[in-house]
Coordinates of C-alpha atoms in Angstrom, one line a residue:
Chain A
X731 CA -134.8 21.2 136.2
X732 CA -135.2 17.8 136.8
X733 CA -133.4 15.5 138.9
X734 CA -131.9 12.3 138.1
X735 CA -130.4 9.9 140.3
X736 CA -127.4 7.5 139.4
X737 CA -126.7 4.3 141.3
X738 CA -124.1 2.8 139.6
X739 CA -120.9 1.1 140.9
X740 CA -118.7 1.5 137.1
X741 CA -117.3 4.8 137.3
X742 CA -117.1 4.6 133.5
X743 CA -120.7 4.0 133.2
X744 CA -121.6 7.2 135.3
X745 CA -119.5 9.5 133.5
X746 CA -121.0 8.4 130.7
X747 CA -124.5 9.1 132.1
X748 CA -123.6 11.9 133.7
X749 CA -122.4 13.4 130.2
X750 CA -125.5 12.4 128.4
X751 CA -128.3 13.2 131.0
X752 CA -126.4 17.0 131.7
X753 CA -126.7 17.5 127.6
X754 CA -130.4 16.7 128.0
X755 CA -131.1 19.7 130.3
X756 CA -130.9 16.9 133.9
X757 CA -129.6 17.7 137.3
X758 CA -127.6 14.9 137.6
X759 CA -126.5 13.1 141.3
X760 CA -124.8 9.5 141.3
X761 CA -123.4 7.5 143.8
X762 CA -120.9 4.5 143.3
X763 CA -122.6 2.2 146.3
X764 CA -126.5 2.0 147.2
X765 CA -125.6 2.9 151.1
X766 CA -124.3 6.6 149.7
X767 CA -127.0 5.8 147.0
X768 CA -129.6 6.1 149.7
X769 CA -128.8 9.0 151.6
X770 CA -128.2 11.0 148.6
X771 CA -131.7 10.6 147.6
X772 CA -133.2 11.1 150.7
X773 CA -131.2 14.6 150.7
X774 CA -131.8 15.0 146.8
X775 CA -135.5 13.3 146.3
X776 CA -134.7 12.8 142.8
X777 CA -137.7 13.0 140.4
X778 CA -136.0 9.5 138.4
X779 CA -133.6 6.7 140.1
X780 CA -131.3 4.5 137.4
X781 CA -130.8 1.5 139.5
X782 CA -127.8 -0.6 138.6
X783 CA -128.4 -4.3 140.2
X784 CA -125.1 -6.0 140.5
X785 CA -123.4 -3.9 143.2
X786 CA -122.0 -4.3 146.6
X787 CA -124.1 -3.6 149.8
X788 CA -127.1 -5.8 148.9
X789 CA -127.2 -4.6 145.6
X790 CA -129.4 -2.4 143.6
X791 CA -133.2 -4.5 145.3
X792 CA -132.3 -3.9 147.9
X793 CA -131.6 -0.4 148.1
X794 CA -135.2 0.2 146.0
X795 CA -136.8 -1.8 148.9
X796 CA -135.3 1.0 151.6
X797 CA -136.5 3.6 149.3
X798 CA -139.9 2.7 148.5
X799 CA -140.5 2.0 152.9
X800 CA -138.8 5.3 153.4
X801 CA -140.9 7.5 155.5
X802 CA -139.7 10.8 154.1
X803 CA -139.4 9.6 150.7
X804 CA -142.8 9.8 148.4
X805 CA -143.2 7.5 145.6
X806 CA -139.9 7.8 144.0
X807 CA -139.5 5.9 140.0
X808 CA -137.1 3.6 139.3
X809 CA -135.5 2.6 135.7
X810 CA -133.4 -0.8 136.1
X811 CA -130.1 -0.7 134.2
X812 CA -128.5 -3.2 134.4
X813 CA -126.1 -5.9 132.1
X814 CA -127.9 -9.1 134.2
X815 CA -129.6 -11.4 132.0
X816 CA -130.6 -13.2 134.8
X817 CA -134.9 -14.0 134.2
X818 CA -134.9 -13.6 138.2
X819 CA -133.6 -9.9 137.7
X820 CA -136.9 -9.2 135.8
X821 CA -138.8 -11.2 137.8
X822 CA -137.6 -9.2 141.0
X823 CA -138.3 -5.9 139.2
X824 CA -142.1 -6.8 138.3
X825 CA -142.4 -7.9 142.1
X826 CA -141.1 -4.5 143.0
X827 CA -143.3 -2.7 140.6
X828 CA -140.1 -1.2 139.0
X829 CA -141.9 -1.6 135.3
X830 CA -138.6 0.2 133.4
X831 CA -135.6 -2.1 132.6
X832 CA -133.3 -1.2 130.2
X833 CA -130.1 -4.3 129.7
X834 CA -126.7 -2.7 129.2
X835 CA -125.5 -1.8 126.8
X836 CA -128.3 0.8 125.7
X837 CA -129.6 3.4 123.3
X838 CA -129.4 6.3 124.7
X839 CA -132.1 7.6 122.6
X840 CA -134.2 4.2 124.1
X841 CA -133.1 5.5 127.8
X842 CA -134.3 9.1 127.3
X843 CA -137.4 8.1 126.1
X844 CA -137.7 5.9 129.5
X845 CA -137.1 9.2 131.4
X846 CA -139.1 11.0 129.3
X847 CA -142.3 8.6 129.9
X848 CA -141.1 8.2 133.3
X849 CA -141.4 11.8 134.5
X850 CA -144.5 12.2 132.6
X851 CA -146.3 8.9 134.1
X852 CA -145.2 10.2 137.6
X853 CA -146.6 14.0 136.9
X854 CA -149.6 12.6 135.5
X855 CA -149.8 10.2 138.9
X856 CA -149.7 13.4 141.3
X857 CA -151.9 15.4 139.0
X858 CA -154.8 12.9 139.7
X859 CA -153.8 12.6 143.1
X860 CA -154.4 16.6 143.7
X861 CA -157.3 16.1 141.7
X862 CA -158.8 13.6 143.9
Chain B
X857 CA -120.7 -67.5 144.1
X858 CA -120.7 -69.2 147.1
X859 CA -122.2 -68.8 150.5
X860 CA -119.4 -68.5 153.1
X861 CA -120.9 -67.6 156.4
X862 CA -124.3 -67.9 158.0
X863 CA -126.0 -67.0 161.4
X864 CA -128.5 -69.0 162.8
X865 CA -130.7 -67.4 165.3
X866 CA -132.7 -70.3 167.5
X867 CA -132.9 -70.4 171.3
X868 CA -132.2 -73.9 171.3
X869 CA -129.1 -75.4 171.3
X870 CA -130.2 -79.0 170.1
X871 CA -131.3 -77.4 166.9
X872 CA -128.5 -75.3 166.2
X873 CA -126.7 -78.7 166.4
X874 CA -129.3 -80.7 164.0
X875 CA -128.8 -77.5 161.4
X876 CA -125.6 -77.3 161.8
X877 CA -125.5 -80.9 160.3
X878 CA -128.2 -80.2 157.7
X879 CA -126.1 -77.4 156.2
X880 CA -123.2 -80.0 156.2
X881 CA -125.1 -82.2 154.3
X882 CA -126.4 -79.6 152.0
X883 CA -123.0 -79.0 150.9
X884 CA -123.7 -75.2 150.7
X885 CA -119.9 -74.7 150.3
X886 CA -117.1 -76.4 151.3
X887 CA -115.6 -73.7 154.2
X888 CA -119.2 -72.3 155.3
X889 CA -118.9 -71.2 158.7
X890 CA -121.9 -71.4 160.8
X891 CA -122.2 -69.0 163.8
X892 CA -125.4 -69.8 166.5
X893 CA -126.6 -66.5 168.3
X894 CA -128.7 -68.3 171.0
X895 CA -131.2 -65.4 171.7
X896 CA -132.5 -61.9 170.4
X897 CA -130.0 -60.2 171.8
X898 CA -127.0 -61.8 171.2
X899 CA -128.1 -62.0 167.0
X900 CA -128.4 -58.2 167.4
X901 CA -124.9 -57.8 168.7
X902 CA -123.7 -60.5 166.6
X903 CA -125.1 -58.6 163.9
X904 CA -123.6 -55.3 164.4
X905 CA -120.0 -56.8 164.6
X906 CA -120.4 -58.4 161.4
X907 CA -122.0 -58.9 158.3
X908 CA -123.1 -62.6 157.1
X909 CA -123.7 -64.3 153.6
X910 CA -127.2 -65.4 154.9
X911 CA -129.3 -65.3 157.9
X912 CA -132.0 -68.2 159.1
X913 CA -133.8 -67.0 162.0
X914 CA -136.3 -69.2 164.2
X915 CA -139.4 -67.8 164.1
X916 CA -139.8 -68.4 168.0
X917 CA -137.6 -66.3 169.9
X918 CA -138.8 -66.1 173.6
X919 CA -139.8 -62.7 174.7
X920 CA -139.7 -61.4 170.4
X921 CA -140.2 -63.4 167.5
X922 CA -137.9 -63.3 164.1
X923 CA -140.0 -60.7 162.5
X924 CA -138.9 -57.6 165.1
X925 CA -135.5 -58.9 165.2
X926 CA -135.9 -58.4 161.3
X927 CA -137.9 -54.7 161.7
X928 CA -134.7 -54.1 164.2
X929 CA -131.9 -55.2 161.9
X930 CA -133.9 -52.6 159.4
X931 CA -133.9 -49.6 162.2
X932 CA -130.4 -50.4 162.9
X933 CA -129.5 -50.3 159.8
X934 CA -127.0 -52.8 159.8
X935 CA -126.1 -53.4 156.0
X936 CA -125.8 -49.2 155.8
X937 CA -124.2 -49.1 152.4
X938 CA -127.9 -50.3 151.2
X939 CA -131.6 -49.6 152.1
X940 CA -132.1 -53.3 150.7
X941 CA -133.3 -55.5 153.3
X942 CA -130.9 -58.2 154.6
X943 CA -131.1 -61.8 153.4
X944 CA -133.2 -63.5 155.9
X945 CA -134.9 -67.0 155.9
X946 CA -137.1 -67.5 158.7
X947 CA -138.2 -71.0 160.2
X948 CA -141.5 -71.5 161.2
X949 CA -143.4 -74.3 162.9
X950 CA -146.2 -74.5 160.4
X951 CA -147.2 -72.8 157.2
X952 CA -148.9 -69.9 158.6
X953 CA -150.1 -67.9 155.6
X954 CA -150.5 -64.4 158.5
X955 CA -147.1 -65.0 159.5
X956 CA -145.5 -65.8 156.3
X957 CA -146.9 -62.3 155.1
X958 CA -146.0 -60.5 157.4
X959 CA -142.5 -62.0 157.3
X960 CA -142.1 -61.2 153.4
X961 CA -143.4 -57.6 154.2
X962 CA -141.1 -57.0 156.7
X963 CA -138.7 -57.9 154.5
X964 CA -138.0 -61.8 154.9
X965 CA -136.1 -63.2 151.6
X966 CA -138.1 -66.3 152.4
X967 CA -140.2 -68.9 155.1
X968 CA -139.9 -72.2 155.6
X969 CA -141.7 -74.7 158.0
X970 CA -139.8 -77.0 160.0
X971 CA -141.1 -80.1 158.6
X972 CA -140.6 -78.9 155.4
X973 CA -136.7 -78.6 156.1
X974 CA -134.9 -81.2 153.9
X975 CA -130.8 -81.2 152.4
X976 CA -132.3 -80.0 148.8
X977 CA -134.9 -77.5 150.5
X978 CA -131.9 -75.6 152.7
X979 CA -129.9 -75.3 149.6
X980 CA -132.1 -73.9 147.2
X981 CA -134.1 -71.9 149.7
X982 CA -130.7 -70.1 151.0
X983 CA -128.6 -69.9 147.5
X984 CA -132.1 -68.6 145.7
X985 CA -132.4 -65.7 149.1
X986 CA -128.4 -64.9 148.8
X987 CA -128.6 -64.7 144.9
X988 CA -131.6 -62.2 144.7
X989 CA -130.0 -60.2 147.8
X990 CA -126.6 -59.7 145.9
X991 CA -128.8 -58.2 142.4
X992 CA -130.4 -56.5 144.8
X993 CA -128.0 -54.8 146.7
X994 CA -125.8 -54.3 142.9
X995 CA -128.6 -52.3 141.9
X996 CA -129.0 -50.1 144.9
X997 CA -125.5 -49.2 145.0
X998 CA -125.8 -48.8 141.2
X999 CA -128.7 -46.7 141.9
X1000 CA -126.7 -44.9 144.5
X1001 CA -124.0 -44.2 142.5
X1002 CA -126.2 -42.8 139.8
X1003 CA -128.2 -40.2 141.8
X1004 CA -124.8 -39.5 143.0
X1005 CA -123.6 -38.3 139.4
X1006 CA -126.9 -36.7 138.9
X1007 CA -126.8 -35.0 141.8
X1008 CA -122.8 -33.8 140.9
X1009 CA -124.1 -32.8 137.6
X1010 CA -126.5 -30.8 138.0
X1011 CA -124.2 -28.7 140.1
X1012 CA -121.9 -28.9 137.6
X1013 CA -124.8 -28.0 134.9
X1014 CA -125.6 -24.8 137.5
X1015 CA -122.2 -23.8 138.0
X1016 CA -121.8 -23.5 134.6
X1017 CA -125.2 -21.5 133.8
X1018 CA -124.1 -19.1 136.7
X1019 CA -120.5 -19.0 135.6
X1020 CA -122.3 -17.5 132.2
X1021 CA -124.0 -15.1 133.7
X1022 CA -121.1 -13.8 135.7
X1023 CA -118.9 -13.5 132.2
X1024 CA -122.0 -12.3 130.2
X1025 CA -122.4 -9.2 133.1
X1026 CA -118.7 -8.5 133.6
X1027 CA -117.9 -8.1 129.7
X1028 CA -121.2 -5.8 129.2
X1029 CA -120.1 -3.5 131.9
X1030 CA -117.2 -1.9 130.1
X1031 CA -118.7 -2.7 126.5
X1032 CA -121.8 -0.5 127.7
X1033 CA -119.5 2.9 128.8
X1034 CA -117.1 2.1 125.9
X1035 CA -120.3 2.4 123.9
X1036 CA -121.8 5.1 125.8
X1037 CA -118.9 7.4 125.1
X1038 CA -118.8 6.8 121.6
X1039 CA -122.0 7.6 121.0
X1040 CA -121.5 10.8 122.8
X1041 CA -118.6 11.2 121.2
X1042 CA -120.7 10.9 117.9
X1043 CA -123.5 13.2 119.1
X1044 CA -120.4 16.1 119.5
X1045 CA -121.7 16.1 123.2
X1046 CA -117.7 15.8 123.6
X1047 CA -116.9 18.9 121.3
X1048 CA -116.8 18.8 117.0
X1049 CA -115.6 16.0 115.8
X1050 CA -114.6 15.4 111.3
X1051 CA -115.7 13.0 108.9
X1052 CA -113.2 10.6 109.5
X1053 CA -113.4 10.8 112.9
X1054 CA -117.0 9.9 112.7
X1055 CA -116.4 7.0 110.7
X1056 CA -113.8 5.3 112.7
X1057 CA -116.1 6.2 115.7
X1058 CA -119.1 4.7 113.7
X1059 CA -116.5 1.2 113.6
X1060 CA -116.0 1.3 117.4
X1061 CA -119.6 1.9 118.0
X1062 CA -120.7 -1.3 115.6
X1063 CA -117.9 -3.0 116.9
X1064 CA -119.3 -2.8 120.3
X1065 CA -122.7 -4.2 119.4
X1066 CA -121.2 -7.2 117.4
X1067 CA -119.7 -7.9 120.9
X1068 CA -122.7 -7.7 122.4
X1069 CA -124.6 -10.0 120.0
X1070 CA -121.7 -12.4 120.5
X1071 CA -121.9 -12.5 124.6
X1072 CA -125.9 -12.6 123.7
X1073 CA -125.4 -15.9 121.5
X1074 CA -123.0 -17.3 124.0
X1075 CA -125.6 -16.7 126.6
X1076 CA -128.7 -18.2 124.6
X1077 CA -126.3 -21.2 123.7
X1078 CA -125.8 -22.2 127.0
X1079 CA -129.3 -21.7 128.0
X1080 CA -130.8 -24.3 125.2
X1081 CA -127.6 -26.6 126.0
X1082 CA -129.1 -26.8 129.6
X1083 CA -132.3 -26.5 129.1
X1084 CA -133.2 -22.3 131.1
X1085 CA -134.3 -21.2 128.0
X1086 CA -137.9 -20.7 128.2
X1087 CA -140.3 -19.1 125.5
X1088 CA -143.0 -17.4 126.2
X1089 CA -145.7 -18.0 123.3
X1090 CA -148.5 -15.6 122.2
X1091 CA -150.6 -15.2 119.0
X1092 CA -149.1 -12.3 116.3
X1093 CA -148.3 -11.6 113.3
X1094 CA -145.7 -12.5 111.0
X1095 CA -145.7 -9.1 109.1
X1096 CA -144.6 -7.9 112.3
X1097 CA -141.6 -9.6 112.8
X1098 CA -140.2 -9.5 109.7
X1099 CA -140.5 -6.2 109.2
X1100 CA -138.8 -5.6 112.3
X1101 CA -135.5 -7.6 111.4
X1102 CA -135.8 -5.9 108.1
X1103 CA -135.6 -2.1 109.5
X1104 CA -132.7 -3.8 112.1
X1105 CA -130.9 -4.7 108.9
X1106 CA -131.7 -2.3 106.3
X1107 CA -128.3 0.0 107.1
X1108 CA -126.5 -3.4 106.6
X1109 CA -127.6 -4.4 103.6
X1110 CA -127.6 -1.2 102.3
X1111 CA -123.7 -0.6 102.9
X1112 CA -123.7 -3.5 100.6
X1113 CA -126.1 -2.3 98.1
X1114 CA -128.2 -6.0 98.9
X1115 CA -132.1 -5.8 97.7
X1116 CA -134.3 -6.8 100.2
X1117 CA -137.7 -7.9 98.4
X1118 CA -140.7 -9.3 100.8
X1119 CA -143.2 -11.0 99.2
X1120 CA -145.8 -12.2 101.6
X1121 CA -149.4 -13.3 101.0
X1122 CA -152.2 -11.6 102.0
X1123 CA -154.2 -12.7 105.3
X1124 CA -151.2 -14.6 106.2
X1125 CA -153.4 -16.6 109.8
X1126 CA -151.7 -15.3 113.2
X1127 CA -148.3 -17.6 114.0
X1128 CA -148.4 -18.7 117.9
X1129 CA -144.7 -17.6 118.8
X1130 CA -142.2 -16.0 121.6
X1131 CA -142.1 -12.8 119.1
X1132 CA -138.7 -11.7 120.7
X1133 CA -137.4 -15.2 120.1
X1134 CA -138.8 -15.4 116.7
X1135 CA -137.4 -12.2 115.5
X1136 CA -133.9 -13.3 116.9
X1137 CA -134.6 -15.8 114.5
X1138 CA -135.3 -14.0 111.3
X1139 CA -132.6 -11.3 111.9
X1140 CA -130.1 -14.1 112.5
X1141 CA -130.9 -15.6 108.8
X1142 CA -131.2 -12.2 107.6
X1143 CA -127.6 -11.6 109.1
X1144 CA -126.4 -14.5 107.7
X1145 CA -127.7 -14.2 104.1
X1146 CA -126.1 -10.7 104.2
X1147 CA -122.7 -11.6 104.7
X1148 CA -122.7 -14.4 102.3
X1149 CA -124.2 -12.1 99.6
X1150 CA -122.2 -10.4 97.7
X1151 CA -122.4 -6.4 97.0
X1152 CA -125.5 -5.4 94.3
X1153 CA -127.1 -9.1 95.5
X1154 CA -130.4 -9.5 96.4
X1155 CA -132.6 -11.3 99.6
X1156 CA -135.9 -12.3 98.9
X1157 CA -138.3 -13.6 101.9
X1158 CA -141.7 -15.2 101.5
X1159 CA -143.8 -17.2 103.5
X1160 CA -147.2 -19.5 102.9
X1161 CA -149.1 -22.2 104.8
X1162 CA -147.7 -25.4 105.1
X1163 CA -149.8 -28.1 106.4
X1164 CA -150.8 -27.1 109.7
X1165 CA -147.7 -24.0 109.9
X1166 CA -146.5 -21.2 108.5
X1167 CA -143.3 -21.9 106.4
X1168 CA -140.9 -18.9 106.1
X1169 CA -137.9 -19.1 103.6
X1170 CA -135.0 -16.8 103.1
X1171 CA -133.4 -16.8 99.8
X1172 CA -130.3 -15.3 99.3
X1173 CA -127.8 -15.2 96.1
X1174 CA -124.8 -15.9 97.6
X1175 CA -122.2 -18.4 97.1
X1176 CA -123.8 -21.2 98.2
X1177 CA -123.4 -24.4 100.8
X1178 CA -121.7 -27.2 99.7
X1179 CA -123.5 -30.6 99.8
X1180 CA -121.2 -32.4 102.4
X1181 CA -121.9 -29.0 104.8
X1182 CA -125.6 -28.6 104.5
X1183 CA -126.4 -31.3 107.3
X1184 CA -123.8 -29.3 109.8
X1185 CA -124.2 -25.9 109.3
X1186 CA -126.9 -25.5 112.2
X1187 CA -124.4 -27.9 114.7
X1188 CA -122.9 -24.9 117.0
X1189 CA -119.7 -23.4 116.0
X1190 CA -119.6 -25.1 112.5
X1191 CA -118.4 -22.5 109.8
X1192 CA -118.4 -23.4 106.3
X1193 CA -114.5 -22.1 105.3
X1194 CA -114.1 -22.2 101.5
X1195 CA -111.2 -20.2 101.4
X1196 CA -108.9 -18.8 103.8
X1197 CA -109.3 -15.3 102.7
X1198 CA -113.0 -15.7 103.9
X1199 CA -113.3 -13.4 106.7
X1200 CA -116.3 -15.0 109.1
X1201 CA -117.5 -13.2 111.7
X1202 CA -119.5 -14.3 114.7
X1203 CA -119.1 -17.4 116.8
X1204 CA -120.3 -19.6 114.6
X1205 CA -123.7 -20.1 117.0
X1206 CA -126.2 -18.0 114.9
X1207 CA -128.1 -20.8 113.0
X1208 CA -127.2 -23.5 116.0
X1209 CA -129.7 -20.9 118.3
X1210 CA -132.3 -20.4 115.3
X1211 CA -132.3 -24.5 114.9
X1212 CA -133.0 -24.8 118.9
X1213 CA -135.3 -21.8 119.5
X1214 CA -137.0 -23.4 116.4
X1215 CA -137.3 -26.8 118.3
X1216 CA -138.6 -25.4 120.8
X1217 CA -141.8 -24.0 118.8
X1218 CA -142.2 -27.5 117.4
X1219 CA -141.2 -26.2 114.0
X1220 CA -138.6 -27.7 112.2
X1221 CA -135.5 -25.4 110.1
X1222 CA -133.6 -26.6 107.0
X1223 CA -131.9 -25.6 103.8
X1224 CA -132.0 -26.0 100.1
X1225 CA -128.4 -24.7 99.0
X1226 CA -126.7 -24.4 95.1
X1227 CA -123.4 -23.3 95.1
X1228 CA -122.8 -19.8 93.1
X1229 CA -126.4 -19.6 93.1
X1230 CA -126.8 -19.3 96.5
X1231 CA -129.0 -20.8 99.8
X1232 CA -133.0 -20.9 100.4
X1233 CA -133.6 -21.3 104.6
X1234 CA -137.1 -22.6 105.2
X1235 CA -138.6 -22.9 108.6
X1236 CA -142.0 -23.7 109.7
X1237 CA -144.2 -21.7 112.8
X1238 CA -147.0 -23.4 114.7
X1239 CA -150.1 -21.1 113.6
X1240 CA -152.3 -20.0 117.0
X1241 CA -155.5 -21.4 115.3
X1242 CA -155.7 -24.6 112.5
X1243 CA -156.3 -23.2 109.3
X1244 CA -160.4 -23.5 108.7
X1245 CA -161.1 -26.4 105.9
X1246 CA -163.2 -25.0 103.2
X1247 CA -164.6 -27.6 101.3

């Protein structure tokens, strides 16, 4: 089963995910801050992160930065979900590499499909790697 | 305006008397008081206490000369409400053309030689210097005063921007898990749910996206007001585009059993365009000619080239625009009210937003409007390459 990560700091907005993603056949984990946010997916090493931006604690970057220099942490995908319409949020994301941002509020059918591709981008990326 | 002080800056005491006298018989105003700083050092403190109408320095000052006491007064700054250079007159021996230019560079109002010095001379000379100081020193605090509100409003103009973005994120947030549950709700993730419970759900749930098109438009409205909103141009095609506002729309005008007929030409020449923006554009008109269409009506867009554009139109059989409306309706929040029972919805933004993210493509938007017949919206697209001229 594969693992999805919520950091998200509306409580309303993870249930709601949580509801959703379970449905789909996910393992879900969430946490309401990116300092919880962070240990849980070092403990978890979730196959798919949905990064929220606008929260407490330097805020959803931030914690992406920690996570991507992690030494026990492999490549790890994030999806951006966030309700900023702010061009520098994008901007941010690109620098990142973080290539999935959804705005709020969503499809659900559009955010599955993200997961979908996601998890079958990242597969395909340590299928070549074994390969090599 | 009169000149009512002076300081005269000349190591020799003899001379300070003979100007004095001079300026008496000028007559450069009755109650001019004269002041005599007898060396470099004393006009610098004298200076610093004070501020004169005019200053006439001696060009020969012992150990300095009148051009660094004038770099000094600069350096010290001693008009500081103005960077505009004091009104100084010096006095030289001779009409040296080196020193006059260096004087006037450093920021002299004027030279005069000593033998030149006459009643008429002094007056003109020092009314002409005190004249062109006071327009000078207007303007710089004008200036001032100006960069001052331009500097206060574009804070202002950021605050605002930012205080947008704050209200835009904070009413998504619950709008998105409001939406979020009713989807699941309509997806029986939640248990079984009836018919009429689907409906109403199916209200909430469009309910939530009219919201969401509403902070959108309040968001792109403040954008073009101040100028953020940037498009990002590429070559495509029109087909595209409308077909995408169509299949946004189709449920819409389907509830309302409205016709939507496209008749475009064939090998309709790429239109250089921000797609997204373009698009917002078309389903906004589209939107628009849906709710002013009544039930069993019909929407017919075509498009053509134009000069050097591509001209889109939108033709709807509603109940028309009034003459005296059609030159507002794209202003921002003007609603065309015919009758109280009219129930608009929106913010009255939609065609304000089409109008600017038009502009901004160099293409211009208008309408052609009957009323009871209905309303034709035009609007032109740059093209990404000039039409080839067959002759």
């Amino acid at each position: 089963m594969k693992k999805i990560m919520i950091v998200e700091d509306d409580k309303f907005i993870v249930d709601a995910l949580t509801a959703r993603l379970k449905a789909s056949g996910y393992q879900v984990f969430y946490a309401l801050d990116p300092v919880i946010g962070l240990s849980i997916i070092v403990k978890e090493k979730p196959d798919v992160v949905l990064l929220d931006l606008n929260m407490p604690a330097g805020g959803g970057f931030l914690m992406a930065e920690r996570v991507m220099r992690h030494p026990d942490l492999g490549p790890t995908p994030f999806i951006v979900l966030t309700a900023s319409k702010l061009p520098q949020s994008r901007h941010k994301a690109a620098e990142l590499g973080i290539k999935y941002f959804i705005e709020k509020p969503f499809e659900s059918e559009e955010l599955l499909a993200t997961i979908r591709e996601c998890l079958c981008e990242n597969t395909t990326t340590d299928d070549s790697q074994v390969a090599n | 305006m009169k000149i009512n002080s002076l300081l005269f800056v000349n190591k020799n005491h003899a001379d300070y008397l003979y100007m004095a006298d001079l300026l008496k018989e000028a007559h450069v105003s009755t109650d001019l008081q004269v002041e005599w700083a007898s060396s470099y050092k004393e006009a610098l403190k004298l200076m610093a206490e004070k501020y004169y109408d005019i200053y006439l320095f001696d060009y020969e000052l012992g150990r300095y000369n009148a051009i660094d006491l004038l770099e000094q007064t600069q350096v010290s700054r001693i008009r500081d409400d103005t960077s505009e250079p004091l009104p100084v007159i010096i006095i030289g021996e001779q009409e040296d053309n080196q020193i006059i230019l260096k004087a006037l560079q450093s920021g002299a109002s004027d030279f005069i030689a000593k033998r030149c010095l006459s009643r008429e001379r002094l007056y003109k000379v020092l009314y002409r210097a005190y004249e062109k100081y006071q327009l000078r020193r207007t303007l710089d605090l004008q200036r001032q005063s100006l960069e001052r509100v331009n500097t206060e409003l574009l804070h202002k103009n950021k605050e605002i921007q930012s205080f947008y973005y704050t209200l835009s994120h904070e009413l998504k947030t619950p709008l998105t898990s409001a939406r979020e549950f009713v989807s699941i709700m309509l997806d029986g993730l939640a248990g079984n749910i009836n018919d009429t419970q689907q409906k109403y759900l199916n209200y909430v749930k469009e309910s939530c996206d009219q919201l969401s098109y509403c902070i959108n438009d309040l968001l792109d409205a403040t954008r073009l007001d101040t100028g953020k909103l940037e498009i990002r141009r590429a070559p495509c095609e029109l087909q595209e585009i409308i077909d995408h506002a169509i299949l946004s729309r189709q449920t819409v005008a389907e509830e309302k059993q409205i016709k939507l007929v496209v008749t475009l030409p064939r090998h309709l020449p790429l239109v250089d365009v921000d797609i997204k923006r373009i698009r917002q554009v078309m389903i906004n008109l589209l939107d628009n000619a849906i709710k002013f269409t009544p039930n069993g009506g019909k929407i017919i867009i075509k498009a053509g080239i134009d000069k050097e554009a591509l001209m889109i139109s939108v033709t709807d059989t509603g109940r028309g625009i009034p003459k005296e409306h059609q030159n507002y309706i794209f202003d921002r929040l003007y609603q065309v009210r015919i009758d109280d029972t009219s129930k608009e919805v929106g913010l009255g933004l939609g065609l304000n937003i089409c109008r600017e993210l038009i502009k901004l493509h160099g293409g211009k938007i208008w309408v052609d409007s009957t009323i009871n017949q209905g309303s034709t919206f035009y609007f032109t697209l740059p093209l990404a390459q000039k039409p080839i001229e067959t002759h």
